[in-house]
């Protein structure tokens, strides 16, 4: 981050002995060593904007500065006042409840190989967008829906009221605030809002949260999996190959060897898929889609490795060549790099 490190590097053999020697023989050098440690910490915090981010998260959730990382407590602070406005009180935390595994997102097997012109498509804030679209909410959850409830039913069978829920409404307020922060170039505020929004899914699957319910968390991942697989099938129906997919991302190889043509096809595909997905969601669940697929980048070359000691495609591991300013650079994900 800073281009310099400790005066005695962590990996140095005999580091502890050297510190003890300085303590005995050269206390001035030990003071310099400790002061540089302190300077490094403060300069890293300043360079990365971490103090500003912590303050922004505190203002956003109401948490104390030293507890902004407590996602469950942050969730309570934003959710409980809204619950009270609806005339309800929350249950106490069930200290005896055991953690139940929550299903993860869909991860497709990759097609191993080295490819040209691969478009990476990402769903923008997938899980928060699913919560907004399908009204997934602790108060809106219907454990035993009546025949006339006409609920929104998730792939895992969980049912939710069609009336706007508390959690979707909170996200409806946060989404435009984040877009405004991004438009204003305020990376700190944008990141703080992103962290809070993304935490909503996680706390619903954590036993320490008073609102934890596997049905809610699995409804979110269930919708995510169904939407990813539907999108993959649709893209293949357009005549393009899907090489890999992971939770909220799809790697698509347009049917062209020309990079500029691949980019144009990628832009068209995103627009077409968003339109078709909105129509599909409206027809199947009778709700307005808040999901948005983005064309994140074009890999001029993409390497999808095989699993070690096998021929099947590896998951969550790839490397690619992308444009960077006037040149190109290689980016790595989930791979050891030399």
XYZ file of C-alpha atoms in Angstrom, residues 7-209:
203
model
C 12.179 -1.749 9.774
C 12.480 -5.406 10.750
C 10.410 -7.459 8.311
C 7.936 -9.999 9.741
C 9.620 -12.853 7.860
C 13.140 -11.989 9.044
C 14.808 -14.880 10.847
C 15.701 -13.975 14.446
C 13.311 -10.973 14.459
C 12.404 -11.393 18.117
C 16.050 -11.778 19.079
C 16.907 -8.580 17.189
C 14.192 -6.659 19.029
C 15.514 -7.999 22.354
C 19.047 -7.001 21.361
C 17.926 -3.452 20.546
C 16.152 -3.280 23.894
C 19.382 -4.152 25.678
C 21.969 -2.391 23.535
C 20.322 0.232 21.324
C 17.083 1.613 22.818
C 17.069 4.490 20.314
C 16.811 2.005 17.435
C 13.955 0.221 19.223
C 12.113 3.530 19.578
C 12.563 4.199 15.841
C 11.260 0.689 15.053
C 8.124 1.215 17.177
C 7.479 4.711 15.846
C 7.654 3.475 12.250
C 5.151 0.718 13.114
C 2.765 3.408 14.378
C 3.317 5.625 11.344
C 2.627 2.713 8.985
C -0.745 2.049 10.623
C -1.879 5.674 10.480
C -0.681 6.192 6.914
C -2.421 3.001 5.712
C -5.658 4.153 7.340
C -5.326 7.546 5.654
C -4.305 6.181 2.234
C -7.184 3.682 2.117
C -9.752 6.073 3.619
C -10.614 3.523 6.309
C -11.345 6.074 9.039
C -13.733 7.927 6.721
C -15.389 4.625 5.794
C -15.807 3.669 9.459
C -17.359 7.055 10.240
C -19.720 6.796 7.252
C -20.830 3.291 8.318
C -21.427 4.562 11.854
C -23.583 7.444 10.627
C -25.503 5.133 8.298
C -26.382 2.400 10.803
C -26.151 4.221 14.130
C -23.470 1.867 15.419
C -20.572 3.102 17.538
C -17.318 3.661 15.665
C -15.648 0.616 17.192
C -18.615 -1.654 16.377
C -19.482 -0.834 12.774
C -18.407 -4.352 11.784
C -21.153 -5.888 13.934
C -23.567 -6.629 11.094
C -26.320 -8.188 13.241
C -26.423 -5.219 15.621
C -26.373 -2.849 12.627
C -29.328 -4.735 11.130
C -31.274 -4.387 14.394
C -30.617 -0.649 14.526
C -32.084 -0.028 11.073
C -34.850 -2.693 11.148
C -36.303 -2.449 14.673
C -37.515 1.200 14.435
C -39.351 0.376 11.189
C -40.850 -2.735 12.780
C -42.103 -0.645 15.695
C -43.710 1.829 13.263
C -45.699 -1.125 11.876
C -46.988 -1.867 15.386
C -44.862 -4.937 16.098
C -42.139 -5.876 18.550
C -39.295 -8.200 17.654
C -38.627 -11.603 19.187
C -35.716 -11.968 21.585
C -32.559 -13.639 20.345
C -32.890 -17.408 20.720
C -29.662 -18.331 22.502
C -30.407 -22.041 22.142
C -30.950 -21.980 18.392
C -28.347 -23.919 16.463
C -26.855 -22.754 13.205
C -28.580 -24.376 10.228
C -26.643 -24.559 6.949
C -27.840 -22.106 4.306
C -27.616 -23.041 0.641
C -25.088 -21.031 -1.319
C -25.443 -19.469 -4.729
C -25.284 -21.390 -7.991
C -21.773 -22.199 -9.223
C -21.549 -23.735 -12.682
C -18.785 -26.015 -13.896
C -16.489 -24.091 -16.200
C -15.436 -25.070 -19.697
C -11.637 -25.356 -19.348
C -9.501 -23.716 -21.979
C -8.016 -20.480 -23.293
C -10.586 -18.264 -25.042
C -10.765 -14.990 -26.936
C -13.254 -12.176 -26.346
C -15.273 -13.350 -23.343
C -17.873 -10.985 -21.893
C -18.355 -10.920 -18.113
C -21.941 -10.147 -17.112
C -22.763 -9.333 -13.481
C -26.073 -8.867 -11.719
C -25.921 -5.553 -9.914
C -26.297 -6.142 -6.122
C -28.001 -9.469 -6.796
C -29.206 -10.455 -3.319
C -30.445 -6.971 -2.292
C -32.218 -6.756 -5.682
C -33.875 -10.140 -5.074
C -35.083 -8.951 -1.657
C -36.603 -5.851 -3.301
C -38.167 -7.760 -6.188
C -39.773 -10.607 -4.244
C -40.615 -8.770 -0.981
C -38.426 -11.025 1.163
C -38.857 -9.784 4.704
C -39.112 -11.249 8.244
C -42.453 -9.517 8.850
C -43.757 -10.348 5.377
C -42.923 -14.049 5.652
C -45.993 -16.335 5.685
C -45.116 -19.651 7.397
C -48.607 -21.018 6.667
C -50.233 -18.950 3.922
C -54.024 -19.011 3.716
C -55.715 -19.880 0.406
C -56.633 -16.233 -0.238
C -53.212 -14.759 0.636
C -51.930 -14.977 -2.966
C -48.302 -14.970 -1.793
C -45.049 -14.679 -3.717
C -43.603 -18.191 -3.491
C -39.833 -18.699 -3.629
C -38.167 -21.734 -5.233
C -37.647 -23.247 -1.761
C -41.379 -22.947 -1.002
C -41.132 -19.935 1.343
C -44.077 -17.564 0.909
C -44.163 -13.771 1.271
C -46.877 -11.106 1.282
C -47.179 -8.976 -1.829
C -47.488 -5.798 0.250
C -44.201 -3.849 0.480
C -42.064 -5.311 3.260
C -39.795 -3.444 5.671
C -36.543 -4.818 4.289
C -37.415 -4.086 0.638
C -38.454 -0.550 1.623
C -35.159 0.026 3.444
C -33.317 -1.123 0.330
C -35.539 1.080 -1.860
C -34.169 4.026 0.141
C -30.540 2.844 0.125
C -30.259 2.039 -3.602
C -30.779 5.626 -4.874
C -28.524 6.959 -2.106
C -25.740 4.690 -3.304
C -26.292 5.684 -6.941
C -26.139 9.354 -5.923
C -22.894 8.741 -4.004
C -21.375 6.949 -7.013
C -22.464 9.739 -9.353
C -20.884 12.308 -7.006
C -17.645 10.312 -6.882
C -18.063 9.675 -3.148
C -16.463 6.231 -2.966
C -16.578 6.154 0.832
C -20.344 6.688 1.086
C -20.979 4.294 -1.804
C -18.912 1.549 -0.144
C -20.553 2.090 3.258
C -24.026 1.703 1.759
C -22.943 -1.348 -0.239
C -21.612 -3.060 2.897
C -24.872 -2.414 4.775
C -27.083 -3.613 1.900
C -25.076 -6.793 1.370
C -25.210 -7.625 5.080
C -29.000 -8.020 5.033
C -28.821 -11.443 3.396
C -26.076 -12.726 5.681
C -27.756 -11.887 8.976
C -30.966 -13.703 7.983
C -28.982 -16.929 7.796
C -27.072 -16.431 11.063
C -28.473 -18.049 14.206
C -27.281 -15.150 16.406
C -29.751 -12.816 14.634
